[in-house]
Structure formats: C-alpha cells, structure tokens
Coordinates of C-alpha atoms in Angstrom, one line a residue:
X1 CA 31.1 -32.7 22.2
X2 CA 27.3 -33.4 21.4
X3 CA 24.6 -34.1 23.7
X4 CA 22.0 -35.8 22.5
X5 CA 18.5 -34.4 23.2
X6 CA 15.7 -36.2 24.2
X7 CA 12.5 -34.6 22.9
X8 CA 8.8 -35.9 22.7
X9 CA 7.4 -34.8 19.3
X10 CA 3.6 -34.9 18.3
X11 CA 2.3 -33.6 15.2
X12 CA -0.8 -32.0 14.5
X13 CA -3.5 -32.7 11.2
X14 CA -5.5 -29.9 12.6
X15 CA -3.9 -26.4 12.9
X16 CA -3.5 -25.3 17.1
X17 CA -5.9 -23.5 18.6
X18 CA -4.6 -19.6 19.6
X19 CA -4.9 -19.5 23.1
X20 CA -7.4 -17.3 24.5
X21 CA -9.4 -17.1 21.1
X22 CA -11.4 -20.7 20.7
X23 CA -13.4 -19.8 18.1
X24 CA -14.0 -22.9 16.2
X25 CA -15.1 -24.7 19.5
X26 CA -18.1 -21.9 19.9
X27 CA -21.7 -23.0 19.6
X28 CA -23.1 -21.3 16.3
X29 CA -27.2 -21.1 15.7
X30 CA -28.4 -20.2 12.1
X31 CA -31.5 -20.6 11.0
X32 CA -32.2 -19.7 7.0
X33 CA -35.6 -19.8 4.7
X34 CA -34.3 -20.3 1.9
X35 CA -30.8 -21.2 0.2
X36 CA -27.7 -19.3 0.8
X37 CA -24.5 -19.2 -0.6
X38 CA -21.5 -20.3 1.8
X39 CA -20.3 -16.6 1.3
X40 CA -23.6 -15.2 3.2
X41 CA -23.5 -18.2 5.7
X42 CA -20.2 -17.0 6.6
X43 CA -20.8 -13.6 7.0
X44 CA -23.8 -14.5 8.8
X45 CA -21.4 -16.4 11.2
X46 CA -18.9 -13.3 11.6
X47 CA -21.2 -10.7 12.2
X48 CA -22.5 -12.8 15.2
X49 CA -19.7 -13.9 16.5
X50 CA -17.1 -10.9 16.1
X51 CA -14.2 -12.5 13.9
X52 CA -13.7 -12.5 10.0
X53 CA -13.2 -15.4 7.6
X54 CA -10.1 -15.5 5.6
X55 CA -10.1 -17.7 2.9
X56 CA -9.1 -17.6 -1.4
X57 CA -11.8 -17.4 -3.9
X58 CA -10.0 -19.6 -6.1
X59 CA -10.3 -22.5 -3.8
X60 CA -13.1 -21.9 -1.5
X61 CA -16.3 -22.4 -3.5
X62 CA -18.0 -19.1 -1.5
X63 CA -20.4 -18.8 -4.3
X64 CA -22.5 -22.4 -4.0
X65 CA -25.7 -22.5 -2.7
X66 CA -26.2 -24.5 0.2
X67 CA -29.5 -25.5 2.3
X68 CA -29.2 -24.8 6.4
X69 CA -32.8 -24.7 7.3
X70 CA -31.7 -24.9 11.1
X71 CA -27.9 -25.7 12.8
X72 CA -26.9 -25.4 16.5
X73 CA -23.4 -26.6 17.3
X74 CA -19.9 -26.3 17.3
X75 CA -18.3 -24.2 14.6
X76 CA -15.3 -26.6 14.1
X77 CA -18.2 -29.4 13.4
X78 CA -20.4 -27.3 10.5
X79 CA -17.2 -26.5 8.8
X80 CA -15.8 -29.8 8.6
X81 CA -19.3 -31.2 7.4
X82 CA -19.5 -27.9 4.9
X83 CA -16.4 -28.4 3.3
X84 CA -15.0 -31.6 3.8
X85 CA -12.5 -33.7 5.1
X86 CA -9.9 -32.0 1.9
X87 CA -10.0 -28.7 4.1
X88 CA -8.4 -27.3 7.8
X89 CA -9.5 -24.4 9.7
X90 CA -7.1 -22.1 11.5
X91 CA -7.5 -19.1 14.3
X92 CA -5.1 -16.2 14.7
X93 CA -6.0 -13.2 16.7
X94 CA -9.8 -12.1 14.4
X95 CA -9.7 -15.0 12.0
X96 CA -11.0 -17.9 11.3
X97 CA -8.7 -19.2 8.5
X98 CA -10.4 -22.0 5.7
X99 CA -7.2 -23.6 4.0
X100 CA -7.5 -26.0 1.1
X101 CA -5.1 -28.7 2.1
X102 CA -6.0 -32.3 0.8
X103 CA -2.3 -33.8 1.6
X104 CA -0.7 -34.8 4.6
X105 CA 2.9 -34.9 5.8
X106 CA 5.4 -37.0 7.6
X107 CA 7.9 -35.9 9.3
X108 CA 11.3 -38.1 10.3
X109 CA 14.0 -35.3 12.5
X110 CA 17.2 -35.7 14.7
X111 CA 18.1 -33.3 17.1
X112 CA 21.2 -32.5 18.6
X113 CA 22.5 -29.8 21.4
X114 CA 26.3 -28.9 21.0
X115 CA 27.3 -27.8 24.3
X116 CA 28.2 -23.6 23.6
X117 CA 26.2 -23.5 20.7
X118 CA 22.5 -23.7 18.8
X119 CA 20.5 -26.8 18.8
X120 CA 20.2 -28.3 15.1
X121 CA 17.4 -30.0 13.8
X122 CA 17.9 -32.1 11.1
X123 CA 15.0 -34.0 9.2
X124 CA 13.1 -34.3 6.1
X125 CA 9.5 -34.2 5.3
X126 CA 8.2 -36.7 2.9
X127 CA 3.6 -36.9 1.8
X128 CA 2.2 -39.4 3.9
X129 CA 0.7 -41.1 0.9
X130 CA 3.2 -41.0 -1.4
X131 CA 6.4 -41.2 0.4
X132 CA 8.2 -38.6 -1.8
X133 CA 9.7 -35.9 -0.6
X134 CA 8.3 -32.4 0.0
X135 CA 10.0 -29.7 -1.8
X136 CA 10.3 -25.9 -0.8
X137 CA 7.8 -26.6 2.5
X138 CA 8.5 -24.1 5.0
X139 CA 10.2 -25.2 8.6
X140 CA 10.1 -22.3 11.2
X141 CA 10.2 -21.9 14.7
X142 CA 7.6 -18.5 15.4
X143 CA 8.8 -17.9 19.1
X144 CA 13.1 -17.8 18.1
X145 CA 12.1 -16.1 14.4
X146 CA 13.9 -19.3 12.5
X147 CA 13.1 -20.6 9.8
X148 CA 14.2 -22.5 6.7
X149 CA 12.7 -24.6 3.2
X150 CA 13.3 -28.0 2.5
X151 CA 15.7 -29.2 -0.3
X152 CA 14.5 -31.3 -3.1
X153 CA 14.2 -34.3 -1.0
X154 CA 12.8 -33.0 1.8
X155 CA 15.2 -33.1 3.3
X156 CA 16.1 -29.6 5.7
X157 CA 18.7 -28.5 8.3
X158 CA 17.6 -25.9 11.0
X159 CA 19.9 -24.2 13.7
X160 CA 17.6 -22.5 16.8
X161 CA 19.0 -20.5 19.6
X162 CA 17.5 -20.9 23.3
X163 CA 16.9 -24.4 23.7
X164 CA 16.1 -24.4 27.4
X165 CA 12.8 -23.8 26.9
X166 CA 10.5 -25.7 24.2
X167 CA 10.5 -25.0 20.3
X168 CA 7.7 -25.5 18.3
X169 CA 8.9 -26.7 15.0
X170 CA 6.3 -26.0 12.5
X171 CA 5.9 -27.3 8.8
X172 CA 3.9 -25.7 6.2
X173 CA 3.5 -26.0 3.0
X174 CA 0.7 -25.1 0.2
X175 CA -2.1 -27.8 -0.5
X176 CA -0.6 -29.6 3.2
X177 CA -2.2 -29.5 6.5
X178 CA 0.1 -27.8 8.6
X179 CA 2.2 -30.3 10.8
X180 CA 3.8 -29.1 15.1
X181 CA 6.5 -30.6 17.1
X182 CA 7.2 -29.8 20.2
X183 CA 10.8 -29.8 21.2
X184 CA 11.4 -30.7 25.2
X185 CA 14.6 -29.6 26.5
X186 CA 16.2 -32.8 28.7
X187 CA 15.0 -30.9 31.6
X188 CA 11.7 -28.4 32.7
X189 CA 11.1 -27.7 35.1
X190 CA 8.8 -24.7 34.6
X191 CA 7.3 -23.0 31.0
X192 CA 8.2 -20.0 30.4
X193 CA 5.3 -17.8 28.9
X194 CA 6.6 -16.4 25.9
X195 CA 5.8 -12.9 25.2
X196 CA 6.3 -12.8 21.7
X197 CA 3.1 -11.1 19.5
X198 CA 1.9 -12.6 16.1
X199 CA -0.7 -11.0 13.8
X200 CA -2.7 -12.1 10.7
X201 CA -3.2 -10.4 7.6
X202 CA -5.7 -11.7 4.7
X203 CA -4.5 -11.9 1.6
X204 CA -7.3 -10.1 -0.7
X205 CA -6.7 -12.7 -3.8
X206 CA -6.3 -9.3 -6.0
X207 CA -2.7 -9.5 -6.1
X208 CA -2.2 -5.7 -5.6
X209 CA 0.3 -5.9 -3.1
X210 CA 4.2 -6.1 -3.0
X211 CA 4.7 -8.5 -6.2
X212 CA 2.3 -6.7 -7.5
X213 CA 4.9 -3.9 -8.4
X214 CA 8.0 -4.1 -10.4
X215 CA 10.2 -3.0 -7.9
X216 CA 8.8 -5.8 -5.1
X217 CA 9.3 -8.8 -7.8
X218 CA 12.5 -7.7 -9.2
X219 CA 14.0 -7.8 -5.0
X220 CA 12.0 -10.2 -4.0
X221 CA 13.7 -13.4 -4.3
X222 CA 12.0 -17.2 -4.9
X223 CA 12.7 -18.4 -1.2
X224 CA 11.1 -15.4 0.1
X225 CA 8.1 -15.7 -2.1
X226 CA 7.4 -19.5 -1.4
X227 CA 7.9 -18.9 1.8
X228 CA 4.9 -16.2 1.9
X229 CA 2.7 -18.6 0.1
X230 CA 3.8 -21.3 2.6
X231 CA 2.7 -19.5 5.7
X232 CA 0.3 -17.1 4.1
X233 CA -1.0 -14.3 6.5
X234 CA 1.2 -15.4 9.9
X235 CA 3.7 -12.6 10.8
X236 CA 5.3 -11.5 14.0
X237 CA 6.4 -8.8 15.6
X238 CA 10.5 -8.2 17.0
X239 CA 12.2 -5.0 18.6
X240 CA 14.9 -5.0 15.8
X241 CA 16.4 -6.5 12.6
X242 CA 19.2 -5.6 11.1
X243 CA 20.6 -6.5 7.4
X244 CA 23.0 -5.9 4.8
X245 CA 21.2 -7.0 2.3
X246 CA 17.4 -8.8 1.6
X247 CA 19.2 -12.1 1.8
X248 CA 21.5 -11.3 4.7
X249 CA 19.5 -10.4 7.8
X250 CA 19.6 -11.0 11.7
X251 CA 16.6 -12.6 11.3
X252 CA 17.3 -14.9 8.0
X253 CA 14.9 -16.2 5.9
X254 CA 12.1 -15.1 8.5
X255 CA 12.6 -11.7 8.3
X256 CA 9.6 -10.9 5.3
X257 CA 7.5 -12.4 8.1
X258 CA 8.6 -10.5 10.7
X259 CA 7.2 -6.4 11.8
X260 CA 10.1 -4.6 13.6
X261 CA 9.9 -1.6 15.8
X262 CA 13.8 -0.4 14.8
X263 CA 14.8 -2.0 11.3
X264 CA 18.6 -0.9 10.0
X265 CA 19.1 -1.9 6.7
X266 CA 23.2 -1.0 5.8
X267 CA 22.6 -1.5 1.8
X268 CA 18.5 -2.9 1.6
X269 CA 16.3 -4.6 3.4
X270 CA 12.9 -6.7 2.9
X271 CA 11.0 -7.0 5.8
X272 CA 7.2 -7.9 6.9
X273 CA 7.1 -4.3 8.5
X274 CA 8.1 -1.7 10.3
X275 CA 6.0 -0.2 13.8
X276 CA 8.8 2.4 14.8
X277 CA 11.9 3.3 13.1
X278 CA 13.7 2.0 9.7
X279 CA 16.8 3.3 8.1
X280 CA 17.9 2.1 4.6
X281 CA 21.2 3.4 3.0
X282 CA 20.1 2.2 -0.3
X283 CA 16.7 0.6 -0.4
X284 CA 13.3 -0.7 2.3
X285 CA 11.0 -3.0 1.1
X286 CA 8.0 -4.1 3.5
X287 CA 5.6 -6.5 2.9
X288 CA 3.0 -5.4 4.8
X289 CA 2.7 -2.4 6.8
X290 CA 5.2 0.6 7.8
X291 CA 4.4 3.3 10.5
X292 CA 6.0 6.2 11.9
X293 CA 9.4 6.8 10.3
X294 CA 10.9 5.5 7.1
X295 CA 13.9 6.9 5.3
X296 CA 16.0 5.5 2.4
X297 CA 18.6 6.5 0.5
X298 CA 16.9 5.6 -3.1
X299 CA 13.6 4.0 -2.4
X300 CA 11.0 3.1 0.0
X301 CA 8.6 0.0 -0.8
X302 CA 5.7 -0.8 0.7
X303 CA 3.0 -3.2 0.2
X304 CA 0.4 -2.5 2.1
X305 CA -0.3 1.1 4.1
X306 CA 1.8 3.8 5.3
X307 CA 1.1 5.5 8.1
X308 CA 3.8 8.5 9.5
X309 CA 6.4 10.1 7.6
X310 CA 8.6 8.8 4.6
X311 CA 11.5 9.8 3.3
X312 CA 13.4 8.9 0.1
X313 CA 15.9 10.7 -2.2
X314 CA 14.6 9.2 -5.9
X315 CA 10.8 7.7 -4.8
X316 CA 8.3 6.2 -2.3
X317 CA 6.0 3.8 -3.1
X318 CA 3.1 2.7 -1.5
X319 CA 0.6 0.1 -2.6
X320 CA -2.2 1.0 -0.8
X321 CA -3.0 3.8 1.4
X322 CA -0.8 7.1 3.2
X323 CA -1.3 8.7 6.3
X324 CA 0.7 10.8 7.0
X325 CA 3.5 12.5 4.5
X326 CA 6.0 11.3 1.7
X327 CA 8.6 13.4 0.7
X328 CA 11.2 12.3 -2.1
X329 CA 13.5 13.4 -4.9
X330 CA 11.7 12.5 -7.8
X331 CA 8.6 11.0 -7.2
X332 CA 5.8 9.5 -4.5
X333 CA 2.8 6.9 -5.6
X334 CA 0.2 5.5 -3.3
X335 CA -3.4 4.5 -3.5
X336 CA -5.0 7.0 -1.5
X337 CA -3.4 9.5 1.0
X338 CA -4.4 11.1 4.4
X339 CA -1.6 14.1 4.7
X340 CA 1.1 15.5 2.0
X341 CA 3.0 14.3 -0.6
X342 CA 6.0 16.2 -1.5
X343 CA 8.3 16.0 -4.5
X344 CA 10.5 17.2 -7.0
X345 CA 9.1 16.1 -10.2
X346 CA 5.6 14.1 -10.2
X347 CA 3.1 12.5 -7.4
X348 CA 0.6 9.8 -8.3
X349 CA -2.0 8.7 -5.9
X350 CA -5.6 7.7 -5.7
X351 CA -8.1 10.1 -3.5
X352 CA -6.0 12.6 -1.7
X353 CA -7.2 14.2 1.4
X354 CA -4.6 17.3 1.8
X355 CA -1.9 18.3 -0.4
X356 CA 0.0 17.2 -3.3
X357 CA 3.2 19.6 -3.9
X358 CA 5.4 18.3 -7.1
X359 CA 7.9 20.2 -9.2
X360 CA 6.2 19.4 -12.6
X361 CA 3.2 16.9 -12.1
X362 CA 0.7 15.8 -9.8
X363 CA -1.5 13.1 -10.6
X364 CA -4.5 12.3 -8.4
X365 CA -8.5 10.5 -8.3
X366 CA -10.7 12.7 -6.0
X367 CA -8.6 15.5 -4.3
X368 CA -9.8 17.3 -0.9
X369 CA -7.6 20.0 -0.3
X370 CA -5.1 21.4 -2.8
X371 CA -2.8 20.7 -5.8
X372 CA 0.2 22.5 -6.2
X373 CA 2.8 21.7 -9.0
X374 CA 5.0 23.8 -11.4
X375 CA 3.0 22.4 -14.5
X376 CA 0.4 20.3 -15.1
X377 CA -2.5 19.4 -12.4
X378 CA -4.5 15.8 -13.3
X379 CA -7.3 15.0 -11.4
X380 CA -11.1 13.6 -11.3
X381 CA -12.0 16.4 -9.1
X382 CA -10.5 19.1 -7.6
X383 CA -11.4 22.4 -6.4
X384 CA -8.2 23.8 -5.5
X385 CA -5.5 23.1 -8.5
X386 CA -2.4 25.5 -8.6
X387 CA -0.5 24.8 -11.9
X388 CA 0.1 26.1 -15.3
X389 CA -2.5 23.6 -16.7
X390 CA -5.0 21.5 -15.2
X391 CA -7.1 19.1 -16.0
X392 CA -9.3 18.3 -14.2
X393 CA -12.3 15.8 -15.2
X394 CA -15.8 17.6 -13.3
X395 CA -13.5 21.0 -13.5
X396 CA -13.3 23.7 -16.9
X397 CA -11.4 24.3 -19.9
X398 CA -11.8 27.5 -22.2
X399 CA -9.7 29.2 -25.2
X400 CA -10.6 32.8 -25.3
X401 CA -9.0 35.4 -28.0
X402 CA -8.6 38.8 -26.0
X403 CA -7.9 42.5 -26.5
X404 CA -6.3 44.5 -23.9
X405 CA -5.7 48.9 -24.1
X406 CA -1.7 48.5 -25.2
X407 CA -3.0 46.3 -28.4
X408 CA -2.2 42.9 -27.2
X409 CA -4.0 40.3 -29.2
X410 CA -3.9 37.3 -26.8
X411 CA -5.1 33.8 -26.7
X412 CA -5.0 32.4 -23.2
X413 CA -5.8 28.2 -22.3
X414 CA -7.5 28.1 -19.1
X415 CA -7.8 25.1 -17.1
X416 CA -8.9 24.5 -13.4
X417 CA -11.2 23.4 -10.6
X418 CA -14.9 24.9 -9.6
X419 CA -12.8 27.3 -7.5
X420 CA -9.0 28.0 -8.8
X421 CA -7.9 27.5 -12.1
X422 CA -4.4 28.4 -14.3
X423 CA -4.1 29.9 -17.2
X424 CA -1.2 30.2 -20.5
X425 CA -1.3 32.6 -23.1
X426 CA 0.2 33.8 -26.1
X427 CA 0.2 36.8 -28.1
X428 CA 1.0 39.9 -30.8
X429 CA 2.0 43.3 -30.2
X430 CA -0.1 45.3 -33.0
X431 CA 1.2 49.1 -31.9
X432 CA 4.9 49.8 -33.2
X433 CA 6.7 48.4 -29.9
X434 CA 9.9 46.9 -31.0
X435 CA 9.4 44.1 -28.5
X436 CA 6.3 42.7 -30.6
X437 CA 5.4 39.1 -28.7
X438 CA 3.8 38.3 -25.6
X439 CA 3.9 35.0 -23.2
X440 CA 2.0 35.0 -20.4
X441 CA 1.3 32.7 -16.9
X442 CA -0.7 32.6 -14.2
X443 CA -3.6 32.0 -11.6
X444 CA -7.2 32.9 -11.2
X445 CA -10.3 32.4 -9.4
X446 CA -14.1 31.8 -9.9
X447 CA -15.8 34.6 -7.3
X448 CA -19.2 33.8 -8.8
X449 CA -20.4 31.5 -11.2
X450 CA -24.3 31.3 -12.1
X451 CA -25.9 29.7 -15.3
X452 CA -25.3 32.5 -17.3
X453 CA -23.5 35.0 -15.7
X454 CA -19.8 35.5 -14.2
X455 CA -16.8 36.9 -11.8
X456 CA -13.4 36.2 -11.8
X457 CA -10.2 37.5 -10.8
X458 CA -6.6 36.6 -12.1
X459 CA -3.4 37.6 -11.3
X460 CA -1.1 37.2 -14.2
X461 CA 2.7 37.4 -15.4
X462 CA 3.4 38.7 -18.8
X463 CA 6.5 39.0 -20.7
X464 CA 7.1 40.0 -24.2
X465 CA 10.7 39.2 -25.6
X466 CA 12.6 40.5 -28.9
X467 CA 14.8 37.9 -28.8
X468 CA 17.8 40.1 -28.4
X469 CA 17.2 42.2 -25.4
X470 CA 16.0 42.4 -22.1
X471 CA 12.3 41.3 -22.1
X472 CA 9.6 43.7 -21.0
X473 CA 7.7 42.3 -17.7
X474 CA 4.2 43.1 -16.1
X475 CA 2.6 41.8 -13.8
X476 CA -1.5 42.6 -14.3
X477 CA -4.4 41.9 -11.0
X478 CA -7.8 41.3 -13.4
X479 CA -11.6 41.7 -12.5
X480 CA -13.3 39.9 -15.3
X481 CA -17.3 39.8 -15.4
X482 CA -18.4 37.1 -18.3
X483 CA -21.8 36.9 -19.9
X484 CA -22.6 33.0 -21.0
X485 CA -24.2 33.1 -24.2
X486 CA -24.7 29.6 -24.5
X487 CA -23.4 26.5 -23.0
X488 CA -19.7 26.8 -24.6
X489 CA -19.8 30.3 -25.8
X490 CA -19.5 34.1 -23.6
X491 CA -18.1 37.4 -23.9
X492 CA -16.1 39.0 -21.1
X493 CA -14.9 43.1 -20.6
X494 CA -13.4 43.8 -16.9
X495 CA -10.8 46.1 -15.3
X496 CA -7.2 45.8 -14.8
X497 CA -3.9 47.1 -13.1
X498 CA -0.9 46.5 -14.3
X499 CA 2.7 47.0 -12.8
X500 CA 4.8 47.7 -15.3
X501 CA 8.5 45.9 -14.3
X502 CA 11.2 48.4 -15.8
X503 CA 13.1 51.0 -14.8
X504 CA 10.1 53.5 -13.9
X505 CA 8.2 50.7 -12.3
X506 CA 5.1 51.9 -12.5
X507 CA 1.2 51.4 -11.9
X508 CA -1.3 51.3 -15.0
X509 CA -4.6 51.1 -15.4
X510 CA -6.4 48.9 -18.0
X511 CA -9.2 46.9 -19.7
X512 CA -9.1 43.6 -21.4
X513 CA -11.8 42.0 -23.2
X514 CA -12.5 39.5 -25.7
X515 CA -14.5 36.3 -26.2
X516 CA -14.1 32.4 -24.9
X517 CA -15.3 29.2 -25.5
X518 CA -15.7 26.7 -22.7
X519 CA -16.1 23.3 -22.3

C-alpha cells in the first residue's frame, strides 16, 4: 500500500545561506587609489573579514582590472554587480564560493511513502530555457547521505530513508545554479536539528589531486567523477561506511563525498576520507584527506594529505603531504613528509623532515634528517645520506686512485652529503696473494672540511675473491687528512686499522694514500 505524501517544495536560484556563517549579507568598506584586479579586491575582502574565496581561474576573470574608488555595502550586492547576473555565490563553513552558472533548472517530482519502507522521489529536471532535459546533474539529500544522477532525459529516481523529518533534495549540476526542495513529512510537529557536519575543500585548478594519478583514474569510475564536478568542494562527515567494492557501498554513490571515522572496505573502497580508522583487504582510495590509521592489503590512495600511520603491503600513495609514517612492501610516494617512510624497495617524496628507510632507493627534494637505503640515495640536499651511492645535488662526488701497505691499488667512488657520505671501490692485488682482486663498501664522515684542508673518517668492508674459494674479508676504521690543491684536485695520506676476518682474526695496522678528484 502507498501513501501519498503531501510536501511543499520551493526552489532556490541563489545557493542557501549556512546557518550561523552569513557572510555575503556583511557590510564590506574598500576604498582603492588606483585600479585593482578582482584577485586583490578579493583578497582585500578576505583578509578583513576572516573567510577565503574559492573560485576556478578558468572561469573567474581574477586577473581584470577593475575601478572601486570607494564601496560600503552588502557583500552579496558588490558581487552580484562585479560579476553579473551569469554567476551565484555560495557559503560553507570559511568560504565564500563564486560559481559560474549562467543556466537555470526546472524541476517537476512525485513523491511517494510506502508504508515499511523508504520514501521515493521520482522526477526529472529539464533547463528552464530550453526545456530539454538535464543529463548527469547530481540529486542528493546531504543530511540521509543519498544521492543519485539524472538519466539522459532528466529524468532520476531516488530512494531516502527517515522521512519523518524534512529532506532537502538538492540539484546540482556544472554551468547550473543550484536548485533546494524541501520535503514536509504529512505531519511536524517539531524540527529536529540535525547534527550532521559538512566541510568544504577548494579545488586548486592544478589538477594534482586523485585523477591526477594513474591509479585514482583507472578506479575512479564516470558517475563518481561527474558527481565531484557536480558538487565540487561539499563533503560530509559519517561514523562508518562500509563496501565491497568502489561501486557497492553503504553509502552509494555519496560515498566519494563522504569523510568517515571507521571505513571497512571487504575488496576496495573510494571514499571522500577517512578521520579514524580504515581497513581495505585489497585496495583504499580517498579523495580527500585520511588521518590516523590506514591499512590495505595492496595499496593505499590518497588525494590530498596523510596524516597518522599507513600501512600497505605493495605501496602508499599520497598526493600531497605526510605526517606521520608509511610503511609498505615495495614502495611509498608523497609530496612532502613530516615522519618516516619505510620500505622494501624505493621511497619517493618531496621535502622530508625525518627519515626515509628503503631496501634499494630513496628518492627525495630537501631532506631534514636522514636517508637510509641499501643502494642508491637521491636528493637536492641532504646532510645525512646512508647508502652505497649518493647523489646528492649541493652534496660531493670524488674518484680517487689509492695505495694502501698490503699493495692494494684501489679506485673508490664517493658520494654523499656535507656530513656523511658512501663510498665503492674496486681494486688489484700487486704482491703474490693468490686472491688477487678487491671490492670494497662502506660509510664515512666529513670531521672537518675548510677551503683547502681536510678530516675524514671511514669505516669500510673489503673483500677480495679468487673466484674459487673462500674470499678474504677485512674490515678497515680510516683517519684520512686531505690537502685541496685546487678546486677538484687533493692528495690524502692517513692511518688505518684493519681487522683481518679469517681464522686468526686479527688487528693490523696500516696507511692508505693516494690522490682524488672532486666535484
């Protein structure tokens, strides 16, 4: 059986006010000399009245020059007469949001209440000018977290839950004002004040984020991305979500607009967010933000920052920034982390405050703190590399041929930081020693460096195989003093002591020597 619902519906050209914000109905003053772009009015405008303006380059002309020798009045009333009658202007919780939308939309529904189940909103959406029907607009209710797109005709079908209180049924689509209906239940007495949070979050216009990454195209699907550009920076938040797949969520085809606190995803999941937990057995992809915990079997993607602890067994990738630690199988990329990144093959980020630990590479921008990786060390600066080789771009490189007091002829690549540096050489045997090759690894350290004089100190692995036995092993700590010659070129002579790895295992005393060039 069906009971009809009586409803009262109004629509609005102009986006709703958030309560408790009111910022387009304040009284601005500005006062200017000279002309000013509409970029430095605006800015003007935010630093005095303590929100930002959101809006896309592309469409907002931010960089014409306009003449405001003197303005006092409503905000709402300087924009309009800025840009025209072809924009709207929109408030969420910091923003003042300037939309480009020159078309209008009418909206025709039915709504009916089964009695044990949701109520469904039927309807389609046609442009007010032309009649035709609106494709791919976006119908969602923020307070139940239901939403759907409109079919080729406009036409759409919508099931929400909790009908005693009132829905707001909003449209959206790009280039449209947005358009409300309010839903009234047959009887209410009372509204409830719904506790539900919502947050905005610009949209740079650089198109770094999510799509912006192989991964985040590939599993994101052409719903979910219309829908983004549809309702642009609106998200809210939710206790929980729980899906079996990107497609197949608690929270449907809201759920890349929704943050949750506790986020299961059984295979995958693509979400807004995550502010508590989130499990994946396969796969998380957020759209915006994840803090505290994150753990996947595969992969973790996110679009904006991490903040917390992440957890992957093949790779974690963050867009933007880390704070916090990421720890994964194979690999960990972000722009810029705050904490650790730790990993069995290679780590990518931007500046790095802390520590970057990887079994073969680390790749890095500035680095504050220390890299540590079984080869290879890449960075613009940093003073603390641990590796085999690095380069580093304000650090040092040098080939030096050496001597040592067994007859080693050795030439060694070192490669490092102002402070630590690696080093890998290779050399002969010129006394009558059956074992007649030499490899060699290790650290050192730059104990004084001055413009043309030099300490270091290394600690060093050699071993020097025949190919057919056991290969001689000794371990060497070095003092070497260096005397710069000239910008590339310098001569070095220091002590050494040597533990000799075989079956005496003994100490030795030593000298190595030889000359380097630098660069």
């Amino acid at each position: 059986m069906n009971i009809r619902i009586p409803l009262i519906c109004f629509s609005f050209l102009l986006a709703l006010t958030v309560r408790g914000q009111g910022y387009l109905v304040r009284d601005i003053h500005l006062r200017f000399t000279a002309a000013q772009s509409i970029r430095e009015v605006l800015d003007a405008i935010s630093k005095s009245q303590g929100f930002y303006f959101s809006y896309n380059n592309q469409v907002v002309p931010a960089d014409s020059l306009i003449t405001v020798s003197r303005y006092e009045g409503r905000l709402l009333d300087f924009l309009t007469g800025t840009f025209g009658s072809a924009y709207e202007f929109k408030e969420s919780p910091g923003y003042v949001i300037i939309r480009y939308a020159p078309r209008r939309m009418a909206v025709a529904i039915n709504v009916e209440k089964r009695r044990y189940g949701p109520m469904v909103v039927e309807g389609q959406i046609t442009d007010a000018d032309h009649k035709k029907g609106v494709y791919q607009a976006s119908i969602y209710e923020r307070n139940v977290l239901a939403s759907t797109l409109s079919g080729p005709t406009g036409n759409f079908r919508l099931a929400i839950k909790r009908p005693e209180e009132t829905l707001w049924l909003t449209i959206s689509k790009e280039n449209y004002r947005d358009t409300t209906l309010a839903l009234l239940p047959p009887v209410q007495v009372s509204t409830k004040q719904n506790k539900r949070r919502y947050w905005f979050a610009p949209d740079d216009g650089r198109g770094a984020g999510l799509e912006g990454t192989a991964l985040g195209r590939f599993f994101t699907s052409s719903r979910q991305r219309i829908q983004r550009i549809n309702l642009g920076g609106f998200f809210a938040y939710s206790p929980y979500q729980i899906s079996l797949t990107p497609g197949l969520s608690s929270q449907g085809l809201f759920n890349s607009q929704v943050v949750n606190q506790v986020s299961v995803n059984v295979l995958g999941g693509h979400t807004a967010g995550v502010n508590g937990v989130e499990v994946g057995g396969v796969f998380n992809i957020n759209q915006q933000q994840a803090r505290y915990f994150q753990a996947a079997g595969l992969f973790n993607l996110v679009g904006n920052d991490m903040q917390g602890v992440q957890a992957a067994g093949i790779s974690n990738i963050v867009v933007r920034n880390v704070s916090g630690v990421q720890v994964a199988g194979i690999n960990n990329r972000a722009g810029n982390v705050n904490g650790a990144q730790l990993t069995g093959l290679f780590n990518v980020s931007g500046q790095i405050k802390g520590i970057q630990l990887a079994g073969v590479v680390n790749i890095a921008g500035a680095v504050k703190g220390v890299q540590l990786s079984g080869l290879v060390n890449v960075a613009d600066s940093s003073d603390y590399p641990i590796g085999l080789v690095n380069l580093i771009k304000n650090g040092g490189k040098s080939l030096a041929a050496g001597l040592d007091e067994s007859g080693a002829v050795q030439l060694t690549f070192r490669s490092g930081g102002r402070v630590l540096y690696g080093l890998l050489g290779v050399g002969y045997q010129l006394n009558d020693k059956p074992t007649r090759y030499v490899l060699e690894a290790g650290i050192g350290a730059h104990i004084l460096q001055t413009t043309h004089f030099g300490l270091d100190v290394e600690l060093a692995n050699r071993i020097s195989p025949d190919f057919k036995t056991a290969p001689e092993q000794q371990a060497s700590f070095r003092l070497l003093p260096h005397l710069c010659l000239n910008r590339h070129w310098g001569v070095f002579a220091g002590p050494t002591i040597n533990y000799i790895l075989e079956s005496n295992r003994t100490f030795r005393m030593g000298i190595m020597g030889g000359i380097a060039y630098r660069w």
